[in-house]
mmCIF file of C-alpha atoms in Angstrom:
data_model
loop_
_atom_site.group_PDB
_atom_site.id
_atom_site.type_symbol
_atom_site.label_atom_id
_atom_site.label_comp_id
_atom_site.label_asym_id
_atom_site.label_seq_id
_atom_site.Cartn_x
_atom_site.Cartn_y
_atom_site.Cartn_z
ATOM 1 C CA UNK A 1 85.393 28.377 91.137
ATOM 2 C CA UNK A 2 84.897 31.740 92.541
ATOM 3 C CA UNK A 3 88.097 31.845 94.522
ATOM 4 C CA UNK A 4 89.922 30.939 91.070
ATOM 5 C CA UNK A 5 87.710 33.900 89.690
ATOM 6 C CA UNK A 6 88.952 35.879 92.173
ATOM 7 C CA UNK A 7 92.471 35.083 91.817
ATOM 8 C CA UNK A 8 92.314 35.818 87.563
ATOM 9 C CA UNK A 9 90.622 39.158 88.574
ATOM 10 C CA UNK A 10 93.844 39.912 90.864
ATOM 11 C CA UNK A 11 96.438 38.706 88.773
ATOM 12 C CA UNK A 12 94.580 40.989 86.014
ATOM 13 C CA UNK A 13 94.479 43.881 88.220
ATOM 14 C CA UNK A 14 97.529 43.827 89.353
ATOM 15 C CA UNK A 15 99.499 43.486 85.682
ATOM 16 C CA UNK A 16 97.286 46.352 84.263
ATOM 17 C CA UNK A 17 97.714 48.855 87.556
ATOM 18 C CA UNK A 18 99.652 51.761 86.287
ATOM 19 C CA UNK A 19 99.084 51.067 82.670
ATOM 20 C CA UNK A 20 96.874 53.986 81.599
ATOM 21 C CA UNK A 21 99.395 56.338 82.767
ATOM 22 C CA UNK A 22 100.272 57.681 79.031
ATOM 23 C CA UNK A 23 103.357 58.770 77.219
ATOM 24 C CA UNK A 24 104.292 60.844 80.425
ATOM 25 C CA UNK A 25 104.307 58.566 83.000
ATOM 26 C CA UNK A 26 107.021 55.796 82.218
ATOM 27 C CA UNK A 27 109.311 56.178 84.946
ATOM 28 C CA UNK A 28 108.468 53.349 88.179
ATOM 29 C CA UNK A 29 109.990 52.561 91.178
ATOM 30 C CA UNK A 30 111.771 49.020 90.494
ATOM 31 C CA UNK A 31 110.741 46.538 93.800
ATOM 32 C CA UNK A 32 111.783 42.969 92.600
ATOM 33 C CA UNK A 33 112.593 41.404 89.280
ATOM 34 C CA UNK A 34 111.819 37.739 88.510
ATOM 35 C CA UNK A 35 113.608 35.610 85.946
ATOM 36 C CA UNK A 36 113.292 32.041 84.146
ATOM 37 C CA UNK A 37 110.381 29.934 82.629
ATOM 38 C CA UNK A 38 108.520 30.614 86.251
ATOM 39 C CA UNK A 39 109.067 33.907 86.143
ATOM 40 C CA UNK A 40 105.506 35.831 85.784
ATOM 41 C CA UNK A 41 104.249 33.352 88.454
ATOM 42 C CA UNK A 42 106.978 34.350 90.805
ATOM 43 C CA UNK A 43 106.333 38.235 90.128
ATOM 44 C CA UNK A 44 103.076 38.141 91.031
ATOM 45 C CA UNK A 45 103.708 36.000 94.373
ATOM 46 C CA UNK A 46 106.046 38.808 95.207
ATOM 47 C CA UNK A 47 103.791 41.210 94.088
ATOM 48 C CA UNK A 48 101.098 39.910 96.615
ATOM 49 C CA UNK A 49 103.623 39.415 99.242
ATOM 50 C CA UNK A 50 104.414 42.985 98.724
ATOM 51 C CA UNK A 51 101.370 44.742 99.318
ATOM 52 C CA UNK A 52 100.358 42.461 102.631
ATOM 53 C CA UNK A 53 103.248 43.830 104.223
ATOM 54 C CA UNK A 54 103.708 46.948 102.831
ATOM 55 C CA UNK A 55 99.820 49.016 102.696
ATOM 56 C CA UNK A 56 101.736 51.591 101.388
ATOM 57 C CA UNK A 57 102.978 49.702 98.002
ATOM 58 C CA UNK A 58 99.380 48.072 97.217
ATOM 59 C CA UNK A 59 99.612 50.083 93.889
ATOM 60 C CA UNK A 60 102.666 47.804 93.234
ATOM 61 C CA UNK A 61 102.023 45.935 89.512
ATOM 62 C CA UNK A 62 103.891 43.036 87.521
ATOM 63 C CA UNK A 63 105.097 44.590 84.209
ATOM 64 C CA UNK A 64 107.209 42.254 81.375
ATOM 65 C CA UNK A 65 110.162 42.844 80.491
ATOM 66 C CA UNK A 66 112.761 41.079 77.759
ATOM 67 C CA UNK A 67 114.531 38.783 80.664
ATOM 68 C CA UNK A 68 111.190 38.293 82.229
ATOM 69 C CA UNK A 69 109.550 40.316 84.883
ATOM 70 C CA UNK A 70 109.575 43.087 87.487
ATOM 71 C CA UNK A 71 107.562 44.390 90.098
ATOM 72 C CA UNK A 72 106.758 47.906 89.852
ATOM 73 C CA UNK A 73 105.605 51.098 92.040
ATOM 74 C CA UNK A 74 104.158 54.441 90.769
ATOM 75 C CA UNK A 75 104.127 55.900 87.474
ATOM 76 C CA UNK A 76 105.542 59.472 87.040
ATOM 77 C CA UNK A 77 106.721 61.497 84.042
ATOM 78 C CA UNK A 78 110.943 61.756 84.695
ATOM 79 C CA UNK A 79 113.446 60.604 87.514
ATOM 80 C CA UNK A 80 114.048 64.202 88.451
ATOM 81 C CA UNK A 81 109.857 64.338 89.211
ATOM 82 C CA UNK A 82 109.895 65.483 92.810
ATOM 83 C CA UNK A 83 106.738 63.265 93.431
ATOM 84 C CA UNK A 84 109.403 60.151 91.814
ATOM 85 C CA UNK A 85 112.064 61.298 94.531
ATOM 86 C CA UNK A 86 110.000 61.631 97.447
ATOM 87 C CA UNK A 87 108.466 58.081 96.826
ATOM 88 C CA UNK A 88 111.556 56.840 96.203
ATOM 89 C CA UNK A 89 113.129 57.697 99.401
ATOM 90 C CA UNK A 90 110.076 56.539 100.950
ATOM 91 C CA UNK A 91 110.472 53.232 99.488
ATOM 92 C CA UNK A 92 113.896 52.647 100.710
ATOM 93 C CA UNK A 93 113.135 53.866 104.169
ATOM 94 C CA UNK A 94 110.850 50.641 104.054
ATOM 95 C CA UNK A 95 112.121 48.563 107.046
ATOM 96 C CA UNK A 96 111.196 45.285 108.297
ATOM 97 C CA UNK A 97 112.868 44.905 111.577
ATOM 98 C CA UNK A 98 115.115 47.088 111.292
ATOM 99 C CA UNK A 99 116.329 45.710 108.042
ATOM 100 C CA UNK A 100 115.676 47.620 104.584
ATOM 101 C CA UNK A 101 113.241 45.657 102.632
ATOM 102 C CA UNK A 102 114.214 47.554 99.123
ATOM 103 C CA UNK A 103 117.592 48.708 99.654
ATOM 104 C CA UNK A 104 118.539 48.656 95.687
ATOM 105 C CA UNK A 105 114.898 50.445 94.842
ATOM 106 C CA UNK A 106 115.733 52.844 92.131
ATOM 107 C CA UNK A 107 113.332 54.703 89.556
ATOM 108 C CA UNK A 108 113.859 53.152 86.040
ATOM 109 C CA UNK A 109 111.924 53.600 82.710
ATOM 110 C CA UNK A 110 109.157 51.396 81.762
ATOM 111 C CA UNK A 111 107.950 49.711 78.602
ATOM 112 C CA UNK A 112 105.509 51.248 77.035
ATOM 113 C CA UNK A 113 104.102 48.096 75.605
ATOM 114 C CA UNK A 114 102.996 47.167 78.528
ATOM 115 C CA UNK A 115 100.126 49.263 77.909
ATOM 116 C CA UNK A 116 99.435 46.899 74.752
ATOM 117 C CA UNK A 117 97.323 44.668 76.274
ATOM 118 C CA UNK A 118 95.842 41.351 75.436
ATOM 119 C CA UNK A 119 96.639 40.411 72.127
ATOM 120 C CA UNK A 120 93.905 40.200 69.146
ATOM 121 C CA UNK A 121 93.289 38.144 66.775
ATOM 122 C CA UNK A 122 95.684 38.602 64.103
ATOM 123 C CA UNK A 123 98.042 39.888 66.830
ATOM 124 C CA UNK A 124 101.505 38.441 66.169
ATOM 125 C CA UNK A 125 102.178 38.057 69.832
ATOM 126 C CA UNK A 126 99.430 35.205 69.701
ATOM 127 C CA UNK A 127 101.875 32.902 68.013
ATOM 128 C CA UNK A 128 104.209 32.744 71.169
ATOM 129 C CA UNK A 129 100.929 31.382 73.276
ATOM 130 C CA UNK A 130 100.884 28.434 71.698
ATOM 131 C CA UNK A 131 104.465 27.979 70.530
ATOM 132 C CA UNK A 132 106.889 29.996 73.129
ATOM 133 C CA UNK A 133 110.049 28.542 72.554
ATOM 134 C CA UNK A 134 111.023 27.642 69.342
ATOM 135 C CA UNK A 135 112.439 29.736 67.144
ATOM 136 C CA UNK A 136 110.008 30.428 64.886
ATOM 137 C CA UNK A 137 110.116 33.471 62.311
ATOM 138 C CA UNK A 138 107.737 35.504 59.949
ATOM 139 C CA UNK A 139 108.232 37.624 56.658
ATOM 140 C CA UNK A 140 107.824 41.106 57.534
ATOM 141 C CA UNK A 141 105.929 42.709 54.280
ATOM 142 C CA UNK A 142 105.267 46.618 55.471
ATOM 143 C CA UNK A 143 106.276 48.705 58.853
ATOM 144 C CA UNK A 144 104.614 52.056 59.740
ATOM 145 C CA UNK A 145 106.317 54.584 62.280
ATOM 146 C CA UNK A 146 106.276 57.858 63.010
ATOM 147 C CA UNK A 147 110.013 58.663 62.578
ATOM 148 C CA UNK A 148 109.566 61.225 65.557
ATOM 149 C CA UNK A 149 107.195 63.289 63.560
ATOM 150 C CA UNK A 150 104.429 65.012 65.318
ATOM 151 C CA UNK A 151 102.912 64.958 62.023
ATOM 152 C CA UNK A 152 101.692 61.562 62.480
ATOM 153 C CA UNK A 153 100.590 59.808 65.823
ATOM 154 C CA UNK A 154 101.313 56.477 66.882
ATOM 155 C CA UNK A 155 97.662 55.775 67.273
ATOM 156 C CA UNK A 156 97.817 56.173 63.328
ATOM 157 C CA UNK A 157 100.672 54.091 62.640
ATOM 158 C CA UNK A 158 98.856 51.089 64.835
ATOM 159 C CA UNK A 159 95.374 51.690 62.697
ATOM 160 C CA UNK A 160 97.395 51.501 59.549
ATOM 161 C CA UNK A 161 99.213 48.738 60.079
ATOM 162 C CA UNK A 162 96.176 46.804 61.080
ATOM 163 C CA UNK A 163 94.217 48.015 58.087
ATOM 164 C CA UNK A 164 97.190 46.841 56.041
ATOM 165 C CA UNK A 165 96.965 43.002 57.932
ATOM 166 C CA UNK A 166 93.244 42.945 57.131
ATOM 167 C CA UNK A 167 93.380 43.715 53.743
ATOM 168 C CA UNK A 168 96.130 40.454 53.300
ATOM 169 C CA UNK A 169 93.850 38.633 55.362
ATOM 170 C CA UNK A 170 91.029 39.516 53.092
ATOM 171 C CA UNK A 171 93.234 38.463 50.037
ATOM 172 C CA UNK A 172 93.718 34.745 51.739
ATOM 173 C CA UNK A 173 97.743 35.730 53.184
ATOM 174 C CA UNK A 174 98.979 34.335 56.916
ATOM 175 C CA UNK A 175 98.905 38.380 58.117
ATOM 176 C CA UNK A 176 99.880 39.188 61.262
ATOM 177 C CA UNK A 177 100.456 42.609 62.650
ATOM 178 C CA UNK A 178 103.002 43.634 65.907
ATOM 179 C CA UNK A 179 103.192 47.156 67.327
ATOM 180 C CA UNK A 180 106.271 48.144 69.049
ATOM 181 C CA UNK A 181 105.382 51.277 71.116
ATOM 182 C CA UNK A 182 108.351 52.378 72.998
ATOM 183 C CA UNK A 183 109.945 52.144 68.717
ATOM 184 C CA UNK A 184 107.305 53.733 67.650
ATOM 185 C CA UNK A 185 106.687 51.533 65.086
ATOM 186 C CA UNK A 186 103.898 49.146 63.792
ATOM 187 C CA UNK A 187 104.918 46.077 61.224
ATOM 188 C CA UNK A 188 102.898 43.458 59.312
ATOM 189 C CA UNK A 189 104.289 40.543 58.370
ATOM 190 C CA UNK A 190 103.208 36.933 56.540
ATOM 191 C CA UNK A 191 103.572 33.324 57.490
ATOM 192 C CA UNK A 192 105.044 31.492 60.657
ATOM 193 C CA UNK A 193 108.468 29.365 59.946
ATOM 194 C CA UNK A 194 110.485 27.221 62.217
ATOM 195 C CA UNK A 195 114.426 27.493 62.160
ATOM 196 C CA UNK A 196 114.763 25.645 58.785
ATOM 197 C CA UNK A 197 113.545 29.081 57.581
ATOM 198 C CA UNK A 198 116.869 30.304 56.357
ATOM 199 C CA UNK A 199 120.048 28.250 56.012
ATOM 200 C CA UNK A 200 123.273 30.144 57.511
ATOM 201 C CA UNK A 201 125.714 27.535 55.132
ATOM 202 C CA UNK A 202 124.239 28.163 51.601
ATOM 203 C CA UNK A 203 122.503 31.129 52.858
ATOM 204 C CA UNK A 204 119.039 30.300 50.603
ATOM 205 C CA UNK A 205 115.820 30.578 52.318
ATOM 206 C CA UNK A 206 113.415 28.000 52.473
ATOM 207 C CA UNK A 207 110.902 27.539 49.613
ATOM 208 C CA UNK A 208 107.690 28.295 51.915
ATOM 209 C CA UNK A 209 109.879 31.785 52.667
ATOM 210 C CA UNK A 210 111.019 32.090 48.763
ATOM 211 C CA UNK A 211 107.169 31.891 47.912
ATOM 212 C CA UNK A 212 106.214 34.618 50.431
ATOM 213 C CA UNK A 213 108.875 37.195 49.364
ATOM 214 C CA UNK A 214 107.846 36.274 45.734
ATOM 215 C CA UNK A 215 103.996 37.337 46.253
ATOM 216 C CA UNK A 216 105.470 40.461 48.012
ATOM 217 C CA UNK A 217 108.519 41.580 46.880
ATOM 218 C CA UNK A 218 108.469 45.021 47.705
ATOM 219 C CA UNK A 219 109.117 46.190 50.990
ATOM 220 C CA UNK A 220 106.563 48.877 51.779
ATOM 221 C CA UNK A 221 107.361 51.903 54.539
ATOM 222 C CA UNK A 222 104.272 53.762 55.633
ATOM 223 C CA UNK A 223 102.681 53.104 52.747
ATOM 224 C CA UNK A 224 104.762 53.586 49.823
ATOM 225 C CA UNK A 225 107.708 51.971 48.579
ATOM 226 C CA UNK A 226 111.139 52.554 49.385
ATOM 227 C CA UNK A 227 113.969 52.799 46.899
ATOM 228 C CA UNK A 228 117.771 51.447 48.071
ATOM 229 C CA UNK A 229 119.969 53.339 45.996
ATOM 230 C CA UNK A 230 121.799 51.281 43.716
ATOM 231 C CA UNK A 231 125.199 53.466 44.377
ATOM 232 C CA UNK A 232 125.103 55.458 47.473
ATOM 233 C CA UNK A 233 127.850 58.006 46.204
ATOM 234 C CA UNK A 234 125.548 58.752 43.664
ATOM 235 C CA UNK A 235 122.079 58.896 44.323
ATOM 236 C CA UNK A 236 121.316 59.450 40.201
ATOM 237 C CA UNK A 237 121.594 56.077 39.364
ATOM 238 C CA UNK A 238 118.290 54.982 40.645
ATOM 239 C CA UNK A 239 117.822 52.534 43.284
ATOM 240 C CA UNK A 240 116.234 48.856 43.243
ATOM 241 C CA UNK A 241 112.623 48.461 45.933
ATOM 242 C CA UNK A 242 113.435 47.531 49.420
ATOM 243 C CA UNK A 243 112.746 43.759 49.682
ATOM 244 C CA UNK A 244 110.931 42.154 52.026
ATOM 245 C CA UNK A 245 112.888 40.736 55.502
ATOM 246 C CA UNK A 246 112.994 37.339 57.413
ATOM 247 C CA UNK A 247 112.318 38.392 61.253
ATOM 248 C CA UNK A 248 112.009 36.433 64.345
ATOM 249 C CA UNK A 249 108.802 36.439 66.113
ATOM 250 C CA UNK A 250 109.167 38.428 69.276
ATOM 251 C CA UNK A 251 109.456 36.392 72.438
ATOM 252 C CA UNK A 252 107.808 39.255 74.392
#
């Protein structure tokens, strides 16, 4: 039990090294990449493998990625960083006898969501642990961003949102809320479906879906409702609310 302890405290470690480096410190040093259903498992093996041989790279971490996963070194602000440059040239002059061990090592931008964490409870990234690969989708109610405003930070746009998913959750609604950092955007959404959610030949969604967009048929946009304009040419004509949207649940 507490090698298996030990081995969860690693694993931990080594997927959150690098992660409280801020907005300024996105750029890595790519080592590896790992794809298919194994592919976290085989990151972190390489991971390990990595810093037994190489002392140098212990900082090296496992961060996700859409395709899966890649094993990262160092966190610095840009590419053109002279700290980035020198460790990048020190990576590839890496050798294991005599032969390069990270030949294609280049510096490439991270995710912030990596920095996310665990999810919580009403976290929509919790419905991929138990389900991961159906499709399944969700009705997505209200999204808060910051529209690259320094008038509002993203650390607001998460609290809102999840002020916005416990107040549906209060009210007896399926709320979920999913924060999208490197978007800058935070979005709450009701209800899990499966594929029968929408139908591509008659184009009608299904009634569960139908009942959700019913209880919440405005779209809301930090806050407040958005109007579509019913004529774009011309903008005095009014426009109808933005409706509410069928979305996939993210996969990562």
């Amino acid at each position: 039990m507490a090698a298996e302890s030990e081995a969860k405290r690693r694993t931990a470690a080594a997927e959150r090294s690098g992660a409280g480096s801020g907005p300024g410190g996105r750029w890595s040093i790519l080592l590896a990449t790992a794809t298919g259903p194994d592919a976290r498992a085989t990151a972190m093996t390489i991971r390990d493998d990595i810093a037994r041989r190489v002392p140098a790279l212990r900082d090296a971490f496992v961060s996700p990625t859409q395709r899966g996963y890649v094993v990262l070194s160092g966190r610095f602000p840009s590419p053109e960083d002279p700290a980035a440059q020198k460790r990048l040239d020190e990576v590839k002059a890496v050798v294991d006898r005599g032969t390069p061990l990270f030949p294609r090592a280049m510096l490439t931008r991270t995710s912030a969501n990596a920095e996310l964490g665990p999810p919580g409870p009403n976290d929509l990234r919790i419905v991929r642990q138990t389900v991961p690969a159906r499709d399944l989708f969700t009705v997505q109610v209200a999204a808060w961003s910051t529209f690259g405003s320094p008038d509002i930070t993203m650390d607001q746009v998460r609290r809102s949102a999840e002020d916005h998913c416990r107040q549906l959750r209060s009210q007896g609604n399926e709320a979920y809320y999913f924060h999208d950092l490197d978007a800058e955007i935070s979005t709450v959404t009701v209800g899990v479906f499966g594929n029968d959610a929408y139908d591509p030949r008659s184009t009608l969604f299904s009634p569960e879906v139908d009942e959700v967009m019913r209880r919440f048929p405005k779209h809301l946009v930090n806050g407040e409702e958005v109007l579509v304009p019913t004529d774009p040419k011309d903008p005095s004509k009014g426009g109808t609310p933005q409706a509410p949207r069928l979305v996939e649940v993210p996969r990562s």
